[in-house]
C-alpha positions as semicolon CSV with decimal commas, in nm:
position;residue;x (nm);y (nm);z (nm)
1;L;-3,005;-1,086;1,149
2;M;-2,722;-1,197;0,886
3;A;-2,965;-1,483;0,749
4;K;-3,193;-1,193;0,665
5;L;-2,871;-0,972;0,541
6;N;-2,781;-1,239;0,342
7;E;-3,117;-1,220;0,149
8;V;-3,086;-0,867;0,049
9;P;-3,004;-0,836;-0,311
10;A;-2,801;-0,552;-0,357
11;F;-2,534;-0,640;-0,125
12;T;-2,237;-0,785;-0,287
13;S;-2,198;-1,160;-0,092
14;Y;-1,970;-1,369;-0,049
15;K;-1,953;-1,651;0,171
16;N;-1,903;-1,464;0,564
17;Y;-1,943;-1,088;0,441
18;S;-2,167;-0,836;0,267
19;R;-2,032;-0,479;0,077
20;I;-2,204;-0,226;0,042
21;L;-2,087;0,108;-0,179
22;S;-2,151;0,452;-0,078
23;V;-2,382;0,617;-0,306
24;D;-2,178;0,927;-0,357
25;D;-1,793;0,989;-0,414
26;Y;-1,617;1,257;-0,236
27;S;-1,283;1,424;-0,393
28;P;-0,989;1,410;-0,059
29;K;-1,067;1,768;0,036
30;E;-1,476;1,684;0,044
31;F;-1,373;1,344;0,222
32;F;-1,138;1,484;0,496
33;Q;-1,228;1,848;0,576
34;Q;-1,598;1,881;0,525
35;D;-1,908;1,721;0,697
36;N;-2,086;1,481;0,490
37;D;-2,377;1,243;0,559
38;I;-2,257;0,965;0,409
39;K;-2,538;0,736;0,177
40;F;-2,581;0,397;0,135
41;Y;-2,836;0,178;-0,013
42;F;-2,984;-0,159;-0,020
43;N;-3,296;-0,383;-0,111
44;H;-3,463;-0,479;0,254
45;P;-3,531;-0,829;0,276
46;N;-3,819;-0,810;0,404
47;T;-3,964;-0,525;0,127
48;E;-4,044;-0,611;-0,190
49;K;-4,090;-0,189;-0,234
50;C;-4,008;0,049;0,107
51;H;-4,234;0,356;0,150
52;D;-4,306;0,565;-0,182
53;G;-4,018;0,755;-0,316
54;E;-3,789;0,586;0,016
55;K;-3,500;0,374;-0,064
56;C;-3,409;0,102;0,220
57;G;-3,082;0,218;0,362
58;F;-2,840;0,426;0,589
59;I;-2,627;0,728;0,684
60;L;-2,279;0,743;0,804
61;R;-2,218;1,057;0,915
62;V;-1,826;1,178;0,895
63;T;-1,799;1,487;1,081
64;A;-1,403;1,622;0,944
65;L;-1,090;1,680;1,049
66;F;-1,093;2,045;1,217
67;E;-0,807;2,218;1,200
68;N;-0,541;2,095;1,361
69;V;-0,728;1,854;1,568
70;D;-0,674;1,503;1,411
71;D;-0,880;1,351;1,719
72;S;-1,209;1,570;1,570
73;F;-1,305;1,284;1,287
74;E;-1,573;1,059;1,343
75;V;-1,791;0,827;1,147
76;Q;-2,093;0,741;1,329
77;V;-2,453;0,536;1,193
78;V;-2,759;0,793;1,206
79;I;-2,973;0,567;1,425
80;N;-3,240;0,796;1,488
81;P;-3,530;0,748;1,188
82;K;-3,637;1,105;1,241
83;S;-3,268;1,196;1,097
84;Y;-3,303;1,075;0,798
85;P;-3,370;1,257;0,433
86;S;-3,715;1,183;0,224
87;D;-3,537;0,940;0,029
88;I;-3,432;0,676;0,234
89;H;-3,584;0,423;0,543
90;F;-3,374;0,327;0,752
91;H;-3,427;-0,021;0,912
92;N;-3,273;-0,006;1,232
93;Q;-3,268;-0,408;1,221
94;C;-3,014;-0,438;0,975
95;V;-2,760;-0,193;1,039
96;D;-2,498;-0,411;1,314
97;V;-2,274;-0,129;1,454
98;A;-1,992;-0,415;1,587
99;T;-1,963;-0,583;1,273
100;M;-1,912;-0,330;0,954
101;H;-1,592;-0,175;0,903
102;I;-1,478;0,075;0,634
103;A;-1,276;0,039;0,344
104;L;-1,158;0,262;0,056
105;R;-1,231;0,270;-0,301
106;I;-1,003;0,507;-0,472
107;G;-1,000;0,642;-0,784
108;N;-0,999;0,368;-1,071
109;M;-0,818;0,113;-0,848
110;N;-0,991;-0,218;-0,880
111;A;-1,022;-0,269;-0,503
112;D;-1,130;-0,219;-0,147
113;Y;-0,815;-0,113;0,054
114;P;-1,002;-0,115;0,489
115;V;-0,889;0,150;0,693
116;S;-1,113;0,115;0,977
117;W;-0,885;-0,078;1,209
118;S;-0,582;0,180;1,092
119;G;-0,802;0,416;1,372
120;K;-0,830;0,798;1,244
121;P;-0,699;0,981;0,939
122;S;-0,490;1,253;1,009
123;R;-0,244;1,510;0,809
124;D;0,121;1,494;0,787
125;G;0,349;1,768;0,985
126;S;0,333;2,054;0,666
127;N;-0,073;1,952;0,586
128;K;-0,007;1,900;0,270
129;H;-0,146;1,496;0,315
130;Y;-0,409;1,394;0,438
131;M;-0,317;1,015;0,627
132;W;-0,529;0,684;0,658
133;G;-0,395;0,362;0,730
134;Q;-0,167;0,328;0,419
135;H;-0,280;0,591;0,188
136;R;-0,149;0,977;0,163
137;F;-0,420;1,172;-0,007
138;F;-0,292;1,534;-0,159
139;S;-0,526;1,810;0,015
140;D;-0,473;2,088;-0,267
141;N;-0,464;2,128;-0,605
142;E;-0,146;1,864;-0,651
143;G;-0,250;1,807;-1,007
144;T;-0,287;1,452;-1,147
145;H;-0,259;1,121;-0,938
146;P;0,141;1,107;-0,894
147;T;0,336;0,757;-0,970
148;N;0,347;0,548;-0,626
149;S;0,712;0,414;-0,777
150;D;0,892;0,577;-0,493
151;H;0,701;0,521;-0,257
152;K;0,683;0,159;-0,135
153;W;0,558;0,175;0,194
154;F;0,225;0,411;0,151
155;W;0,002;0,470;-0,161
156;L;0,018;0,866;-0,270
157;H;-0,318;1,013;-0,431
158;G;-0,362;1,345;-0,581
159;S;-0,567;1,563;-0,481
160;D;-0,831;1,513;-0,801
161;V;-0,867;1,140;-0,717
162;R;-1,235;1,031;-0,587
163;V;-1,291;0,803;-0,281
164;R;-1,607;0,625;-0,237
165;L;-1,670;0,463;0,135
166;V;-1,716;0,040;0,138
167;V;-1,895;-0,063;0,483
168;Y;-1,867;-0,437;0,500
169;H;-2,049;-0,638;0,745
170;F;-1,909;-0,906;0,872
171;G;-2,113;-1,212;1,038
C-alpha cells in the first residue's frame, strides 16, 4: 500500500509520510459547531483518469461539538462508497486509518499544526473559545486575528480565521 501511495503525484511526499490538504476551509464556527463532510482529493496511482466526472479521494465526516458535550466531536473516514457524492470515487485500499493523523492549517500561517494526539477539541468554561491542542479559536464575532504576544503557551485565533484540515499518512 505505501509503495502505491508514494507514487501518488497529488500528495506532497516526504521520506516517510504523505500530506493531503482538504478541498475547502472553514471558519471556527463552521468547523466546530456544524457537521461537515470534508473532502480530500488525490490521484489514484493505478488510474490515469478516474470514472467520468469523478476525482479519487476520501471524505472525513466531522460531527460537531454539541451544546455542552465536548465528547460529541468525532472525525471518521466515510468508508461506504455509496455514501460518496458523484464527484468523488473512493478507493478503500488507499485509505489506511491506522496510519492517518490530523493537523490544522490555520489562516495564512505557513505551517501545519498536529492535533490528532491532542484528544478531542473542547470549549473553555465561558464558551468564548474552542480549544484543540495549543490552539484557541474565538467562537463568535471577536474581530480580527488577535496578537499572540501575551499568550506564551497557546495560539489565540480570531473568529475570522480560516481553518483547513490536513491529513498526514505515515508509513
